[in-house]
């Protein structure tokens, strides 16, 4: 997610790759590290691979419940669960709050890669969504009781394995891989690409998020980007909706920045990016190496940005507490069915109604959309 050793680093092969997408550039950088063993390239490759933390505990827990997990319906389609952890443990994370010994999923995105790798759909799952969380293995070795509670508590109770099982029960979609990133890792990735540009329609003066920014196009460094994507109560209308929209906007901007040849074809920038990205990740064991990551992403190098879609699962205020969310059952089921069957997910045009269409459409945006437009 073919072997990175096979990537050419000389002659016409490199010239062709200069015109290809960001994933090919990353593969090229990894290939250079491999074939450059005489100059220490192997040591660099090994370091980058060892940066990634393999989530062996989650693998073992998921194997325990293999019989109850959904079956993948479409071969070669992939579903990856991206989890942003709000843990305060670990280097650099304590400054964002006291380490109480617990952690929750600050952000969770279900990323679907189509079988033909011509499109990708990223679905945000609200942290305050009311869901059925199964009994899960706690860090202390005890098992929790099944409960109907907030979605992000699944990560607190049983880590990534519990979150994956919760998502699979909610969607009936098989999760093939998972990636967990903490605060410090997110910041380091943004800083490694020299910041990410976003468009602010209004100035921001937010003490809680530690942000003071002008309106218009602004390049955010890692610390600013973290405040921007995490702010919830003091930006927008104070709901999780605006927060998720900002996260989607930022991820689209980050994809565009990483795709730029300025990053991928400049060794001085590529290695810090790879070092920051790999150091930020905890993944399932299959992904826990440069080769594993390359094997996942090599097939999506041709996806145009207008086919990388971001949306939020259809939801509405929870009937017993307006500060919580619940699924809009029919529309959410329709979305999950499309992803499960690897069928196209259609994004409604801005200001267009999607309720009465014979073909389901969903509100969202693509990575190609300019938030200043």
Short mmCIF file of C-alpha atoms in Angstrom, two decimals:
data_model
loop_
_atom_site.label_atom_id
_atom_site.label_comp_id
_atom_site.label_asym_id
_atom_site.label_seq_id
_atom_site.Cartn_x
_atom_site.Cartn_y
_atom_site.Cartn_z
CA UNK A 1 0.00 0.00 0.00
CA UNK A 2 5.00 -4.20 -5.82
CA UNK A 3 7.95 -3.27 -4.37
CA UNK A 4 9.49 0.12 -3.83
CA UNK A 5 12.88 -1.25 -4.91
CA UNK A 6 11.58 -1.26 -8.47
CA UNK A 7 11.16 2.51 -8.64
CA UNK A 8 13.61 4.05 -11.12
CA UNK A 9 15.72 6.98 -9.92
CA UNK A 10 17.65 7.80 -13.08
CA UNK A 11 17.31 8.92 -16.69
CA UNK A 12 13.98 9.15 -18.48
CA UNK A 13 12.26 7.33 -15.63
CA UNK A 14 12.82 10.29 -13.34
CA UNK A 15 11.77 12.76 -16.03
CA UNK A 16 8.48 10.98 -16.48
CA UNK A 17 7.90 10.90 -12.74
CA UNK A 18 8.35 14.66 -12.56
CA UNK A 19 5.06 14.90 -14.38
CA UNK A 20 3.22 12.40 -12.19
CA UNK A 21 1.34 12.80 -8.96
CA UNK A 22 2.50 13.08 -5.40
CA UNK A 23 2.31 9.37 -4.56
CA UNK A 24 4.75 8.53 -7.33
CA UNK A 25 7.08 11.16 -5.90
CA UNK A 26 6.93 9.59 -2.47
CA UNK A 27 7.64 6.18 -4.00
CA UNK A 28 10.61 7.66 -5.83
CA UNK A 29 11.99 9.13 -2.63
CA UNK A 30 11.65 5.78 -0.86
CA UNK A 31 13.28 4.06 -3.83
CA UNK A 32 16.25 6.42 -3.69
CA UNK A 33 16.72 5.53 -0.06
CA UNK A 34 16.71 1.83 -0.86
CA UNK A 35 19.08 1.80 -3.82
CA UNK A 36 21.45 4.24 -2.14
CA UNK A 37 22.65 1.73 0.45
CA UNK A 38 26.33 2.47 -0.18
CA UNK A 39 25.83 6.08 0.87
CA UNK A 40 23.79 5.20 3.92
CA UNK A 41 20.43 5.04 2.10
CA UNK A 42 19.58 1.68 3.67
CA UNK A 43 20.04 3.13 7.14
CA UNK A 44 17.70 6.00 6.26
CA UNK A 45 15.12 3.60 4.84
CA UNK A 46 15.33 1.45 7.95
CA UNK A 47 14.98 4.51 10.18
CA UNK A 48 11.86 5.67 8.35
CA UNK A 49 10.30 2.21 8.52
CA UNK A 50 11.13 1.89 12.21
CA UNK A 51 9.53 5.27 12.86
CA UNK A 52 6.12 3.72 12.27
CA UNK A 53 4.52 2.05 15.29
CA UNK A 54 2.83 -1.27 14.51
CA UNK A 55 -0.49 -1.64 16.34
CA UNK A 56 -0.02 -5.29 17.30
CA UNK A 57 -2.52 -5.14 20.16
CA UNK A 58 -5.33 -4.01 17.87
CA UNK A 59 -4.43 -6.71 15.36
CA UNK A 60 -4.74 -9.40 18.02
CA UNK A 61 -8.05 -8.02 19.34
CA UNK A 62 -9.58 -7.81 15.87
CA UNK A 63 -8.49 -11.40 15.14
CA UNK A 64 -10.41 -12.48 18.25
CA UNK A 65 -13.62 -11.12 16.70
CA UNK A 66 -12.94 -12.08 13.09
CA UNK A 67 -16.15 -14.11 12.75
CA UNK A 68 -18.37 -11.14 13.54
CA UNK A 69 -16.57 -8.67 11.26
CA UNK A 70 -18.09 -7.71 7.86
CA UNK A 71 -16.91 -9.44 4.71
CA UNK A 72 -15.30 -7.30 2.04
CA UNK A 73 -17.57 -7.33 -1.04
CA UNK A 74 -15.28 -5.86 -3.71
CA UNK A 75 -11.77 -7.15 -4.16
CA UNK A 76 -9.05 -4.48 -4.23
CA UNK A 77 -11.31 -1.71 -2.95
CA UNK A 78 -9.85 -0.43 0.32
CA UNK A 79 -11.31 1.13 3.45
CA UNK A 80 -8.88 2.88 5.80
CA UNK A 81 -9.89 4.36 9.15
CA UNK A 82 -7.97 7.55 9.95
CA UNK A 83 -7.99 8.42 13.66
CA UNK A 84 -6.72 11.64 15.18
CA UNK A 85 -5.98 10.92 18.83
CA UNK A 86 -6.31 13.57 21.54
CA UNK A 87 -3.88 11.77 23.86
CA UNK A 88 -1.76 14.04 26.06
CA UNK A 89 0.83 11.33 26.60
CA UNK A 90 4.01 11.19 24.52
CA UNK A 91 6.48 13.80 23.37
CA UNK A 92 4.96 17.20 22.68
CA UNK A 93 1.35 16.27 23.49
CA UNK A 94 1.25 17.30 27.15
CA UNK A 95 1.05 21.02 26.30
CA UNK A 96 -2.52 20.47 25.00
CA UNK A 97 -3.89 19.41 28.35
CA UNK A 98 -3.28 17.23 31.39
CA UNK A 99 -2.55 13.56 30.79
CA UNK A 100 -5.42 11.85 32.60
CA UNK A 101 -4.40 8.42 31.36
CA UNK A 102 -7.18 8.33 28.80
CA UNK A 103 -7.55 9.35 25.18
CA UNK A 104 -10.40 9.86 22.75
CA UNK A 105 -10.62 10.07 19.00
CA UNK A 106 -10.52 13.79 18.29
CA UNK A 107 -11.15 13.15 14.58
CA UNK A 108 -12.22 10.00 12.73
CA UNK A 109 -12.44 9.68 8.95
CA UNK A 110 -13.41 6.63 6.91
CA UNK A 111 -11.39 6.79 3.68
CA UNK A 112 -12.66 4.64 0.80
CA UNK A 113 -10.37 3.98 -2.16
CA UNK A 114 -12.25 2.70 -5.22
CA UNK A 115 -11.14 -0.58 -6.75
CA UNK A 116 -10.00 1.14 -9.96
CA UNK A 117 -8.24 3.87 -7.92
CA UNK A 118 -9.99 6.55 -9.95
CA UNK A 119 -11.67 8.10 -6.92
CA UNK A 120 -11.42 8.42 -3.16
CA UNK A 121 -14.12 9.35 -0.65
CA UNK A 122 -13.37 10.55 2.89
CA UNK A 123 -16.32 10.43 5.31
CA UNK A 124 -16.07 12.26 8.64
CA UNK A 125 -17.71 10.53 11.61
CA UNK A 126 -18.79 13.06 14.29
CA UNK A 127 -17.25 12.52 17.70
CA UNK A 128 -20.63 13.21 19.36
CA UNK A 129 -22.53 10.66 17.27
CA UNK A 130 -24.56 8.30 19.42
CA UNK A 131 -23.60 4.71 18.56
CA UNK A 132 -23.56 1.18 19.91
CA UNK A 133 -20.05 0.48 21.23
CA UNK A 134 -19.38 -3.25 21.73
CA UNK A 135 -17.68 -4.74 24.74
CA UNK A 136 -13.98 -4.04 24.28
CA UNK A 137 -10.64 -4.92 25.86
CA UNK A 138 -9.43 -2.10 28.10
CA UNK A 139 -5.80 -1.14 28.61
CA UNK A 140 -5.93 -2.67 32.13
CA UNK A 141 -6.91 -6.08 30.71
CA UNK A 142 -10.57 -5.92 31.74
CA UNK A 143 -13.43 -5.94 29.27
CA UNK A 144 -16.04 -3.21 29.07
CA UNK A 145 -19.76 -3.79 28.78
CA UNK A 146 -21.54 -2.96 25.48
CA UNK A 147 -23.10 0.51 25.62
CA UNK A 148 -24.98 3.11 23.62
CA UNK A 149 -22.85 6.19 23.94
CA UNK A 150 -20.73 8.84 22.19
CA UNK A 151 -18.70 7.55 19.26
CA UNK A 152 -15.38 8.97 20.45
CA UNK A 153 -15.63 7.10 23.74
CA UNK A 154 -14.89 3.87 21.83
CA UNK A 155 -11.27 4.95 21.45
CA UNK A 156 -11.09 5.86 25.13
CA UNK A 157 -12.47 2.48 26.17
CA UNK A 158 -10.55 0.17 23.86
CA UNK A 159 -8.30 2.10 21.50
CA UNK A 160 -8.23 1.60 17.77
CA UNK A 161 -9.58 -1.97 17.85
CA UNK A 162 -12.71 -0.83 19.69
CA UNK A 163 -13.15 2.10 17.29
CA UNK A 164 -12.81 -0.19 14.27
CA UNK A 165 -15.34 -2.67 15.63
CA UNK A 166 -17.74 0.21 16.40
CA UNK A 167 -17.42 1.60 12.86
CA UNK A 168 -17.87 -1.84 11.31
CA UNK A 169 -21.05 -2.44 13.32
CA UNK A 170 -22.33 1.03 12.40
CA UNK A 171 -21.60 0.78 8.66
CA UNK A 172 -21.27 -2.94 7.88
CA UNK A 173 -18.09 -1.95 6.00
CA UNK A 174 -14.91 -3.99 6.48
CA UNK A 175 -12.01 -1.83 7.66
CA UNK A 176 -8.88 -3.02 5.86
CA UNK A 177 -6.33 -0.73 7.50
CA UNK A 178 -6.12 1.93 10.17
CA UNK A 179 -3.84 4.88 10.90
CA UNK A 180 -3.63 6.82 14.18
CA UNK A 181 -2.00 10.27 14.39
CA UNK A 182 -1.53 12.35 17.55
CA UNK A 183 -1.28 16.14 18.01
CA UNK A 184 2.49 16.35 17.83
CA UNK A 185 2.68 14.17 14.74
CA UNK A 186 0.10 16.27 12.91
CA UNK A 187 2.01 19.47 13.66
CA UNK A 188 5.30 17.96 12.47
CA UNK A 189 3.83 16.91 9.13
CA UNK A 190 2.50 20.43 8.49
CA UNK A 191 5.82 22.00 9.42
CA UNK A 192 7.71 19.50 7.22
CA UNK A 193 5.95 20.91 4.13
CA UNK A 194 6.61 24.50 5.26
CA UNK A 195 2.99 25.11 6.19
CA UNK A 196 -0.33 24.75 4.42
CA UNK A 197 -2.36 27.55 2.84
CA UNK A 198 -6.05 27.94 3.67
CA UNK A 199 -8.60 30.62 2.89
CA UNK A 200 -10.29 32.41 5.77
CA UNK A 201 -13.49 34.24 4.92
CA UNK A 202 -13.30 36.17 8.19
CA UNK A 203 -10.45 37.15 10.50
CA UNK A 204 -9.86 34.85 13.46
CA UNK A 205 -9.07 36.11 16.95
CA UNK A 206 -9.55 33.03 19.08
CA UNK A 207 -7.88 32.77 22.48
CA UNK A 208 -9.02 29.20 23.10
CA UNK A 209 -7.47 28.02 19.83
CA UNK A 210 -4.50 30.41 20.23
CA UNK A 211 -5.19 31.83 16.78
CA UNK A 212 -5.05 35.39 15.53
CA UNK A 213 -5.21 35.42 11.74
CA UNK A 214 -6.36 37.85 9.02
CA UNK A 215 -9.02 37.09 6.43
CA UNK A 216 -7.96 35.78 3.01
CA UNK A 217 -5.24 33.34 2.05
CA UNK A 218 -3.09 32.42 5.03
CA UNK A 219 -0.30 29.86 5.38
CA UNK A 220 -0.63 28.00 8.67
CA UNK A 221 2.33 26.44 10.45
CA UNK A 222 1.90 23.25 12.46
CA UNK A 223 0.79 24.90 15.70
CA UNK A 224 -1.69 27.17 13.91
CA UNK A 225 -3.01 24.30 11.81
CA UNK A 226 -3.66 22.21 14.92
CA UNK A 227 -5.62 25.04 16.51
CA UNK A 228 -7.53 25.59 13.26
CA UNK A 229 -8.68 21.98 12.83
CA UNK A 230 -9.39 21.38 16.53
CA UNK A 231 -11.27 24.58 17.41
CA UNK A 232 -14.89 23.80 18.06
CA UNK A 233 -16.80 26.10 20.38
CA UNK A 234 -15.20 29.43 19.50
CA UNK A 235 -15.14 29.31 15.69
CA UNK A 236 -18.17 29.26 13.41
CA UNK A 237 -21.46 28.42 15.09
CA UNK A 238 -19.84 26.45 17.89
CA UNK A 239 -20.98 23.09 16.53
CA UNK A 240 -18.95 20.10 15.40
CA UNK A 241 -20.24 20.74 11.86
CA UNK A 242 -18.01 23.75 11.27
CA UNK A 243 -15.10 21.92 12.84
CA UNK A 244 -15.40 18.96 10.49
CA UNK A 245 -15.75 21.26 7.49
CA UNK A 246 -12.52 22.98 8.48
CA UNK A 247 -10.80 19.62 8.85
CA UNK A 248 -11.95 18.57 5.39
CA UNK A 249 -10.88 21.89 3.89
CA UNK A 250 -7.48 21.61 5.52
CA UNK A 251 -6.91 18.01 4.42
CA UNK A 252 -7.71 18.99 0.84
CA UNK A 253 -5.19 21.83 1.06
CA UNK A 254 -2.60 19.49 2.57
CA UNK A 255 -3.10 16.98 -0.27
CA UNK A 256 -2.53 19.75 -2.82
CA UNK A 257 0.59 20.96 -1.00
CA UNK A 258 2.12 17.50 -0.79
CA UNK A 259 1.41 16.87 -4.47
CA UNK A 260 3.48 19.91 -5.44
CA UNK A 261 6.81 19.14 -7.11
CA UNK A 262 8.38 21.71 -4.79
CA UNK A 263 7.99 19.20 -1.96
CA UNK A 264 8.30 15.84 -3.66
CA UNK A 265 11.20 16.52 -5.99
CA UNK A 266 13.32 18.40 -3.48
CA UNK A 267 15.35 15.92 -1.37
CA UNK A 268 15.89 18.58 1.30
CA UNK A 269 12.11 18.74 1.79
CA UNK A 270 11.17 15.15 0.93
CA UNK A 271 13.17 13.44 3.66
CA UNK A 272 11.86 15.69 6.48
CA UNK A 273 8.34 15.05 5.19
CA UNK A 274 8.85 11.28 5.17
CA UNK A 275 10.52 11.41 8.59
CA UNK A 276 7.70 13.50 10.09
CA UNK A 277 4.95 11.46 8.44
CA UNK A 278 6.31 8.07 9.48
CA UNK A 279 7.08 9.25 13.03
CA UNK A 280 3.47 10.43 13.36
CA UNK A 281 1.89 7.09 12.54
CA UNK A 282 0.59 4.11 14.46
CA UNK A 283 -0.83 1.64 11.95
CA UNK A 284 -1.90 -1.94 11.51
CA UNK A 285 1.18 -4.17 11.07
CA UNK A 286 0.70 -4.52 7.31
CA UNK A 287 1.18 -0.77 6.86
CA UNK A 288 3.96 -0.38 9.41
CA UNK A 289 6.82 0.07 6.92
CA UNK A 290 7.62 2.26 3.93
CA UNK A 291 6.99 -0.72 1.70
CA UNK A 292 3.61 -1.34 3.32
CA UNK A 293 2.55 2.27 2.87
CA UNK A 294 3.78 2.30 -0.72
CA UNK A 295 1.85 -0.84 -1.58
CA UNK A 296 -1.33 0.85 -0.33
CA UNK A 297 -0.95 4.17 -2.14
CA UNK A 298 0.83 3.22 -5.36
CA UNK A 299 -2.48 2.60 -7.12
CA UNK A 300 -3.95 6.05 -6.38
CA UNK A 301 -1.24 8.16 -8.01
CA UNK A 302 -3.50 9.14 -10.91
CA UNK A 303 -6.54 10.23 -8.89
CA UNK A 304 -7.34 13.84 -9.87
CA UNK A 305 -8.11 16.22 -7.03
CA UNK A 306 -11.69 16.66 -8.23
CA UNK A 307 -12.23 12.95 -7.58
CA UNK A 308 -10.99 13.16 -3.97
CA UNK A 309 -14.22 13.86 -2.08
CA UNK A 310 -14.85 14.96 1.51
CA UNK A 311 -18.21 14.67 3.24
CA UNK A 312 -19.76 14.06 6.64
CA UNK A 313 -22.01 11.11 7.38
CA UNK A 314 -25.67 12.23 7.23
CA UNK A 315 -26.74 13.04 10.78
CA UNK A 316 -29.16 15.17 12.79
CA UNK A 317 -29.54 16.24 16.43
CA UNK A 318 -30.07 13.30 18.77
CA UNK A 319 -33.71 13.08 19.72
CA UNK A 320 -32.97 13.09 23.48
CA UNK A 321 -30.13 15.63 23.50
CA UNK A 322 -29.67 18.31 20.86
CA UNK A 323 -25.97 18.55 21.77
CA UNK A 324 -25.46 15.03 20.44
CA UNK A 325 -25.90 13.57 16.94
CA UNK A 326 -27.70 10.58 15.50
CA UNK A 327 -27.62 9.14 12.00
CA UNK A 328 -30.25 10.11 9.44
CA UNK A 329 -30.85 6.41 9.02
CA UNK A 330 -32.06 6.13 5.43
CA UNK A 331 -29.47 8.47 3.93
CA UNK A 332 -26.63 7.12 6.05
CA UNK A 333 -27.54 3.56 5.06
CA UNK A 334 -27.56 4.62 1.39
CA UNK A 335 -24.07 6.10 1.75
CA UNK A 336 -22.71 3.03 3.52
CA UNK A 337 -24.26 0.76 0.85
CA UNK A 338 -22.52 2.73 -1.92
CA UNK A 339 -19.15 2.50 -0.19
CA UNK A 340 -19.62 -1.17 0.63
CA UNK A 341 -20.43 -1.99 -3.00
CA UNK A 342 -17.69 0.35 -4.31
CA UNK A 343 -20.20 2.42 -6.24
CA UNK A 344 -19.73 6.15 -6.97
CA UNK A 345 -20.70 8.60 -4.25
CA UNK A 346 -22.14 11.76 -5.79
CA UNK A 347 -21.60 15.14 -4.19
CA UNK A 348 -24.48 17.59 -4.59
CA UNK A 349 -23.70 20.90 -6.25
CA UNK A 350 -23.59 23.87 -3.91
CA UNK A 351 -27.05 25.08 -2.85
CA UNK A 352 -28.71 22.19 -4.69
CA UNK A 353 -31.29 20.04 -2.92
CA UNK A 354 -30.39 16.35 -2.59
CA UNK A 355 -33.47 15.12 -0.80
CA UNK A 356 -35.70 14.33 -3.80
CA UNK A 357 -33.14 13.04 -6.28
CA UNK A 358 -33.59 9.48 -7.55
CA UNK A 359 -29.80 9.11 -7.36
CA UNK A 360 -28.54 9.67 -3.82
CA UNK A 361 -26.33 12.73 -3.49
CA UNK A 362 -24.56 14.05 -0.43
CA UNK A 363 -23.31 17.42 0.68
CA UNK A 364 -19.56 17.72 0.56
CA UNK A 365 -16.64 19.06 -1.45
CA UNK A 366 -13.62 17.89 -3.43
CA UNK A 367 -9.93 18.50 -2.84
CA UNK A 368 -9.93 20.63 -6.03
CA UNK A 369 -12.38 23.21 -4.67
CA UNK A 370 -10.91 26.52 -3.63
CA UNK A 371 -12.37 27.66 -0.32
CA UNK A 372 -11.87 31.29 -1.39
CA UNK A 373 -14.21 30.83 -4.38
#
